[in-house]
Structures are given as C-alpha cells and as structure tokens.
Amino acid sequence: MRGLFIGDNLDCFTKAAELSLKVNFETLDRQIQKAVVYLDPHEYHSTWIGNKAVYRTRMALADGAELIILAPGVHEFGEDKGIDVLIRKYGYKGTEATLAAVSANADLGSDLSAAAHLIHGSSEDGSRSPGAPGT
C-alpha cells in the first residue's frame, strides 16, 4: 500500500490523485510511434477486458501511430453473451460509425456500455481496427 485517503472532500481526492500520478503513471518526453502490448493470457480472455491495451496507451500514441496487441488468451469479445453478440455484430469501426449504429439499431442503442466499448476499442477512423470475425 502506498497511501490511504479517507474523506469526501476535494483535498482528500487531490492528495490521492497526486500520489497515483507519481506511482502509477510513466510520462514520456515524446509520443510513441509504435507500441507492442502483451496481454497475459491468464488475465485477459476477452476484448472487453483487453481493451485496456487501447485506452491505456491511446494518449501516448502519436497520430497515425501503430499499436500491436499480442493477446494469446483472448477467445471472446464480450464478458457476457449479450454484449459479445453486439460486438461481433457491429465491430470496432470508430466513433462516427458506432454512433450511427446506436441511432439506427435498437439493440445497440439500448446497450450503451457495448457502444462505449466499441468506441474505446477503435481507432478514430476505424482503420486497421479489428471488426467482427471474418471482417
């Protein structure tokens, strides 16, 4: 344990955030052009959880950078069957396409957590992002 912060005021939150920044973040002098992320197969079984590889590196990557994710344990998309079906149906196609699909399709429109996952797991233009199997 590195710290214990108890309270509901801004000072408590600020002190906890400062410590978290110091011990949990690595800052870089420049943006990354290419990153390789390995997802431990004992911990990562779905793209739902493996998506952390995308959103934890996104801000460090330069525009047009390449992110390679090695995920030997991933064998499903969603952590539950309903979300898995939606991820397979709509794929990782970027923000604009996902928002359009939310508006046009009741199944995705009624599960915004799946839609948010599809956005977070996509490149902004949808290029080079994996879609549903076989796409």
JSON list of C-alpha atoms in Angstrom, two decimals:
[
{"chain": "A", "resi": 1, "resn": "MET", "atom": "CA", "xyz": [0.00, 0.00, 0.00]},
{"chain": "A", "resi": 2, "resn": "ARG", "atom": "CA", "xyz": [1.32, 3.42, -0.91]},
{"chain": "A", "resi": 3, "resn": "GLY", "atom": "CA", "xyz": [-1.35, 5.58, 0.67]},
{"chain": "A", "resi": 4, "resn": "LEU", "atom": "CA", "xyz": [-4.72, 5.61, 2.36]},
{"chain": "A", "resi": 5, "resn": "PHE", "atom": "CA", "xyz": [-7.05, 8.53, 1.76]},
{"chain": "A", "resi": 6, "resn": "ILE", "atom": "CA", "xyz": [-10.37, 8.71, 3.55]},
{"chain": "A", "resi": 7, "resn": "GLY", "atom": "CA", "xyz": [-12.82, 11.52, 3.08]},
{"chain": "A", "resi": 8, "resn": "ASP", "atom": "CA", "xyz": [-15.23, 13.10, 0.68]},
{"chain": "A", "resi": 9, "resn": "ASN", "atom": "CA", "xyz": [-13.62, 16.47, 0.16]},
{"chain": "A", "resi": 10, "resn": "LEU", "atom": "CA", "xyz": [-11.54, 17.87, -2.71]},
{"chain": "A", "resi": 11, "resn": "ASP", "atom": "CA", "xyz": [-8.32, 17.95, -0.67]},
{"chain": "A", "resi": 12, "resn": "CYS", "atom": "CA", "xyz": [-8.51, 14.20, 0.02]},
{"chain": "A", "resi": 13, "resn": "PHE", "atom": "CA", "xyz": [-9.16, 13.46, -3.66]},
{"chain": "A", "resi": 14, "resn": "THR", "atom": "CA", "xyz": [-6.35, 15.78, -4.79]},
{"chain": "A", "resi": 15, "resn": "LYS", "atom": "CA", "xyz": [-3.78, 14.17, -2.48]},
{"chain": "A", "resi": 16, "resn": "ALA", "atom": "CA", "xyz": [-4.80, 10.67, -3.64]},
{"chain": "A", "resi": 17, "resn": "ALA", "atom": "CA", "xyz": [-4.62, 11.73, -7.29]},
{"chain": "A", "resi": 18, "resn": "GLU", "atom": "CA", "xyz": [-1.16, 13.27, -6.81]},
{"chain": "A", "resi": 19, "resn": "LEU", "atom": "CA", "xyz": [0.17, 10.04, -5.29]},
{"chain": "A", "resi": 20, "resn": "SER", "atom": "CA", "xyz": [-1.48, 7.95, -8.01]},
{"chain": "A", "resi": 21, "resn": "LEU", "atom": "CA", "xyz": [0.14, 10.10, -10.70]},
{"chain": "A", "resi": 22, "resn": "LYS", "atom": "CA", "xyz": [3.53, 9.65, -9.06]},
{"chain": "A", "resi": 23, "resn": "VAL", "atom": "CA", "xyz": [3.38, 5.85, -8.64]},
{"chain": "A", "resi": 24, "resn": "ASN", "atom": "CA", "xyz": [1.05, 4.65, -11.43]},
{"chain": "A", "resi": 25, "resn": "PHE", "atom": "CA", "xyz": [1.94, 6.77, -14.45]},
{"chain": "A", "resi": 26, "resn": "GLU", "atom": "CA", "xyz": [5.01, 6.95, -16.60]},
{"chain": "A", "resi": 27, "resn": "THR", "atom": "CA", "xyz": [5.33, 10.20, -18.53]},
{"chain": "A", "resi": 28, "resn": "LEU", "atom": "CA", "xyz": [7.19, 10.38, -21.81]},
{"chain": "A", "resi": 29, "resn": "ASP", "atom": "CA", "xyz": [9.18, 13.15, -23.48]},
{"chain": "A", "resi": 30, "resn": "ARG", "atom": "CA", "xyz": [7.55, 12.46, -26.85]},
{"chain": "A", "resi": 31, "resn": "GLN", "atom": "CA", "xyz": [4.66, 10.50, -28.31]},
{"chain": "A", "resi": 32, "resn": "ILE", "atom": "CA", "xyz": [5.10, 6.85, -29.26]},
{"chain": "A", "resi": 33, "resn": "GLN", "atom": "CA", "xyz": [5.16, 5.93, -32.97]},
{"chain": "A", "resi": 34, "resn": "LYS", "atom": "CA", "xyz": [4.80, 2.18, -32.41]},
{"chain": "A", "resi": 35, "resn": "ALA", "atom": "CA", "xyz": [3.85, 0.21, -29.31]},
{"chain": "A", "resi": 36, "resn": "VAL", "atom": "CA", "xyz": [3.60, -3.51, -28.64]},
{"chain": "A", "resi": 37, "resn": "VAL", "atom": "CA", "xyz": [1.36, -4.56, -25.77]},
{"chain": "A", "resi": 38, "resn": "TYR", "atom": "CA", "xyz": [1.25, -8.09, -24.37]},
{"chain": "A", "resi": 39, "resn": "LEU", "atom": "CA", "xyz": [-1.89, -9.24, -22.57]},
{"chain": "A", "resi": 40, "resn": "ASP", "atom": "CA", "xyz": [-1.22, -12.01, -20.07]},
{"chain": "A", "resi": 41, "resn": "PRO", "atom": "CA", "xyz": [-3.36, -14.99, -21.14]},
{"chain": "A", "resi": 42, "resn": "HIS", "atom": "CA", "xyz": [-4.15, -15.83, -17.51]},
{"chain": "A", "resi": 43, "resn": "GLU", "atom": "CA", "xyz": [-5.78, -12.43, -17.03]},
{"chain": "A", "resi": 44, "resn": "TYR", "atom": "CA", "xyz": [-7.17, -11.37, -20.42]},
{"chain": "A", "resi": 45, "resn": "HIS", "atom": "CA", "xyz": [-9.77, -13.62, -22.08]},
{"chain": "A", "resi": 46, "resn": "SER", "atom": "CA", "xyz": [-11.91, -11.11, -23.97]},
{"chain": "A", "resi": 47, "resn": "THR", "atom": "CA", "xyz": [-11.56, -7.93, -25.97]},
{"chain": "A", "resi": 48, "resn": "TRP", "atom": "CA", "xyz": [-13.90, -6.37, -23.39]},
{"chain": "A", "resi": 49, "resn": "ILE", "atom": "CA", "xyz": [-11.11, -6.59, -20.78]},
{"chain": "A", "resi": 50, "resn": "GLY", "atom": "CA", "xyz": [-8.23, -6.50, -23.27]},
{"chain": "A", "resi": 51, "resn": "ASN", "atom": "CA", "xyz": [-9.48, -3.12, -24.48]},
{"chain": "A", "resi": 52, "resn": "LYS", "atom": "CA", "xyz": [-7.33, -1.70, -21.67]},
{"chain": "A", "resi": 53, "resn": "ALA", "atom": "CA", "xyz": [-4.40, -2.08, -24.06]},
{"chain": "A", "resi": 54, "resn": "VAL", "atom": "CA", "xyz": [-6.03, 0.50, -26.30]},
{"chain": "A", "resi": 55, "resn": "TYR", "atom": "CA", "xyz": [-7.27, 3.11, -23.87]},
{"chain": "A", "resi": 56, "resn": "ARG", "atom": "CA", "xyz": [-4.24, 2.95, -21.58]},
{"chain": "A", "resi": 57, "resn": "THR", "atom": "CA", "xyz": [-1.87, 3.67, -24.47]},
{"chain": "A", "resi": 58, "resn": "ARG", "atom": "CA", "xyz": [-4.07, 5.93, -26.61]},
{"chain": "A", "resi": 59, "resn": "MET", "atom": "CA", "xyz": [-2.89, 9.24, -25.17]},
{"chain": "A", "resi": 60, "resn": "ALA", "atom": "CA", "xyz": [0.78, 8.26, -25.51]},
{"chain": "A", "resi": 61, "resn": "LEU", "atom": "CA", "xyz": [0.45, 7.33, -29.18]},
{"chain": "A", "resi": 62, "resn": "ALA", "atom": "CA", "xyz": [1.15, 9.88, -31.90]},
{"chain": "A", "resi": 63, "resn": "ASP", "atom": "CA", "xyz": [-1.45, 10.44, -34.62]},
{"chain": "A", "resi": 64, "resn": "GLY", "atom": "CA", "xyz": [-1.06, 7.63, -37.14]},
{"chain": "A", "resi": 65, "resn": "ALA", "atom": "CA", "xyz": [0.97, 5.50, -34.71]},
{"chain": "A", "resi": 66, "resn": "GLU", "atom": "CA", "xyz": [0.82, 1.73, -34.73]},
{"chain": "A", "resi": 67, "resn": "LEU", "atom": "CA", "xyz": [-0.44, -0.29, -31.76]},
{"chain": "A", "resi": 68, "resn": "ILE", "atom": "CA", "xyz": [0.21, -4.02, -31.86]},
{"chain": "A", "resi": 69, "resn": "ILE", "atom": "CA", "xyz": [-1.63, -6.10, -29.27]},
{"chain": "A", "resi": 70, "resn": "LEU", "atom": "CA", "xyz": [-0.47, -9.64, -28.56]},
{"chain": "A", "resi": 71, "resn": "ALA", "atom": "CA", "xyz": [-3.35, -11.39, -26.83]},
{"chain": "A", "resi": 72, "resn": "PRO", "atom": "CA", "xyz": [-2.89, -15.17, -26.85]},
{"chain": "A", "resi": 73, "resn": "GLY", "atom": "CA", "xyz": [-5.62, -15.76, -24.25]},
{"chain": "A", "resi": 74, "resn": "VAL", "atom": "CA", "xyz": [-8.38, -13.75, -25.92]},
{"chain": "A", "resi": 75, "resn": "HIS", "atom": "CA", "xyz": [-11.10, -16.11, -27.16]},
{"chain": "A", "resi": 76, "resn": "GLU", "atom": "CA", "xyz": [-14.24, -13.98, -26.95]},
{"chain": "A", "resi": 77, "resn": "PHE", "atom": "CA", "xyz": [-15.34, -10.40, -27.42]},
{"chain": "A", "resi": 78, "resn": "GLY", "atom": "CA", "xyz": [-17.73, -9.63, -24.58]},
{"chain": "A", "resi": 79, "resn": "GLU", "atom": "CA", "xyz": [-17.67, -10.72, -20.97]},
{"chain": "A", "resi": 80, "resn": "ASP", "atom": "CA", "xyz": [-21.31, -11.77, -21.27]},
{"chain": "A", "resi": 81, "resn": "LYS", "atom": "CA", "xyz": [-23.20, -13.36, -24.17]},
{"chain": "A", "resi": 82, "resn": "GLY", "atom": "CA", "xyz": [-25.39, -10.33, -24.94]},
{"chain": "A", "resi": 83, "resn": "ILE", "atom": "CA", "xyz": [-22.52, -7.90, -25.27]},
{"chain": "A", "resi": 84, "resn": "ASP", "atom": "CA", "xyz": [-20.45, -10.49, -27.15]},
{"chain": "A", "resi": 85, "resn": "VAL", "atom": "CA", "xyz": [-23.23, -10.68, -29.77]},
{"chain": "A", "resi": 86, "resn": "LEU", "atom": "CA", "xyz": [-23.29, -6.88, -30.15]},
{"chain": "A", "resi": 87, "resn": "ILE", "atom": "CA", "xyz": [-19.52, -6.59, -30.50]},
{"chain": "A", "resi": 88, "resn": "ARG", "atom": "CA", "xyz": [-19.50, -9.33, -33.16]},
{"chain": "A", "resi": 89, "resn": "LYS", "atom": "CA", "xyz": [-22.43, -7.72, -34.99]},
{"chain": "A", "resi": 90, "resn": "TYR", "atom": "CA", "xyz": [-21.18, -4.11, -35.08]},
{"chain": "A", "resi": 91, "resn": "GLY", "atom": "CA", "xyz": [-17.38, -4.46, -34.84]},
{"chain": "A", "resi": 92, "resn": "TYR", "atom": "CA", "xyz": [-14.76, -1.89, -33.93]},
{"chain": "A", "resi": 93, "resn": "LYS", "atom": "CA", "xyz": [-15.38, 0.80, -36.57]},
{"chain": "A", "resi": 94, "resn": "GLY", "atom": "CA", "xyz": [-14.75, 4.11, -34.82]},
{"chain": "A", "resi": 95, "resn": "THR", "atom": "CA", "xyz": [-16.85, 6.75, -33.11]},
{"chain": "A", "resi": 96, "resn": "GLU", "atom": "CA", "xyz": [-18.86, 8.02, -36.06]},
{"chain": "A", "resi": 97, "resn": "ALA", "atom": "CA", "xyz": [-19.92, 4.57, -37.30]},
{"chain": "A", "resi": 98, "resn": "THR", "atom": "CA", "xyz": [-20.75, 3.41, -33.77]},
{"chain": "A", "resi": 99, "resn": "LEU", "atom": "CA", "xyz": [-22.89, 6.46, -33.02]},
{"chain": "A", "resi": 100, "resn": "ALA", "atom": "CA", "xyz": [-24.72, 5.96, -36.31]},
{"chain": "A", "resi": 101, "resn": "ALA", "atom": "CA", "xyz": [-25.32, 2.31, -35.38]},
{"chain": "A", "resi": 102, "resn": "VAL", "atom": "CA", "xyz": [-26.63, 3.37, -31.94]},
{"chain": "A", "resi": 103, "resn": "SER", "atom": "CA", "xyz": [-29.14, 5.69, -33.62]},
{"chain": "A", "resi": 104, "resn": "ALA", "atom": "CA", "xyz": [-30.22, 3.16, -36.24]},
{"chain": "A", "resi": 105, "resn": "ASN", "atom": "CA", "xyz": [-30.35, -0.05, -34.20]},
{"chain": "A", "resi": 106, "resn": "ALA", "atom": "CA", "xyz": [-32.41, -0.62, -31.06]},
{"chain": "A", "resi": 107, "resn": "ASP", "atom": "CA", "xyz": [-30.23, -3.46, -29.80]},
{"chain": "A", "resi": 108, "resn": "LEU", "atom": "CA", "xyz": [-27.06, -1.36, -29.70]},
{"chain": "A", "resi": 109, "resn": "GLY", "atom": "CA", "xyz": [-28.99, 1.77, -28.72]},
{"chain": "A", "resi": 110, "resn": "SER", "atom": "CA", "xyz": [-30.28, 0.02, -25.62]},
{"chain": "A", "resi": 111, "resn": "ASP", "atom": "CA", "xyz": [-26.80, -1.13, -24.52]},
{"chain": "A", "resi": 112, "resn": "LEU", "atom": "CA", "xyz": [-24.64, 1.97, -24.37]},
{"chain": "A", "resi": 113, "resn": "SER", "atom": "CA", "xyz": [-21.91, 0.15, -22.43]},
{"chain": "A", "resi": 114, "resn": "ALA", "atom": "CA", "xyz": [-21.35, -2.02, -25.51]},
{"chain": "A", "resi": 115, "resn": "ALA", "atom": "CA", "xyz": [-21.35, 1.08, -27.73]},
{"chain": "A", "resi": 116, "resn": "ALA", "atom": "CA", "xyz": [-18.83, 2.83, -25.48]},
{"chain": "A", "resi": 117, "resn": "HIS", "atom": "CA", "xyz": [-16.62, -0.26, -25.60]},
{"chain": "A", "resi": 118, "resn": "LEU", "atom": "CA", "xyz": [-16.72, -0.27, -29.40]},
{"chain": "A", "resi": 119, "resn": "ILE", "atom": "CA", "xyz": [-15.68, 3.39, -29.46]},
{"chain": "A", "resi": 120, "resn": "HIS", "atom": "CA", "xyz": [-12.90, 2.97, -26.89]},
{"chain": "A", "resi": 121, "resn": "GLY", "atom": "CA", "xyz": [-11.53, -0.06, -28.71]},
{"chain": "A", "resi": 122, "resn": "SER", "atom": "CA", "xyz": [-11.41, 1.58, -32.14]},
{"chain": "A", "resi": 123, "resn": "SER", "atom": "CA", "xyz": [-9.07, 3.88, -33.95]},
{"chain": "A", "resi": 124, "resn": "GLU", "atom": "CA", "xyz": [-10.90, 7.12, -34.62]},
{"chain": "A", "resi": 125, "resn": "ASP", "atom": "CA", "xyz": [-11.28, 6.50, -38.33]},
{"chain": "A", "resi": 126, "resn": "GLY", "atom": "CA", "xyz": [-11.97, 2.80, -37.86]},
{"chain": "A", "resi": 127, "resn": "SER", "atom": "CA", "xyz": [-8.98, 1.81, -39.99]},
{"chain": "A", "resi": 128, "resn": "ARG", "atom": "CA", "xyz": [-6.88, -1.19, -39.02]},
{"chain": "A", "resi": 129, "resn": "SER", "atom": "CA", "xyz": [-9.19, -1.94, -36.13]},
{"chain": "A", "resi": 130, "resn": "PRO", "atom": "CA", "xyz": [-10.46, -5.49, -35.88]},
{"chain": "A", "resi": 131, "resn": "GLY", "atom": "CA", "xyz": [-14.09, -5.95, -36.75]},
{"chain": "A", "resi": 132, "resn": "ALA", "atom": "CA", "xyz": [-16.23, -8.97, -36.21]},
{"chain": "A", "resi": 133, "resn": "PRO", "atom": "CA", "xyz": [-14.57, -12.28, -37.03]},
{"chain": "A", "resi": 134, "resn": "GLY", "atom": "CA", "xyz": [-14.00, -12.66, -40.73]},
{"chain": "A", "resi": 135, "resn": "THR", "atom": "CA", "xyz": [-14.08, -8.92, -41.48]}
]
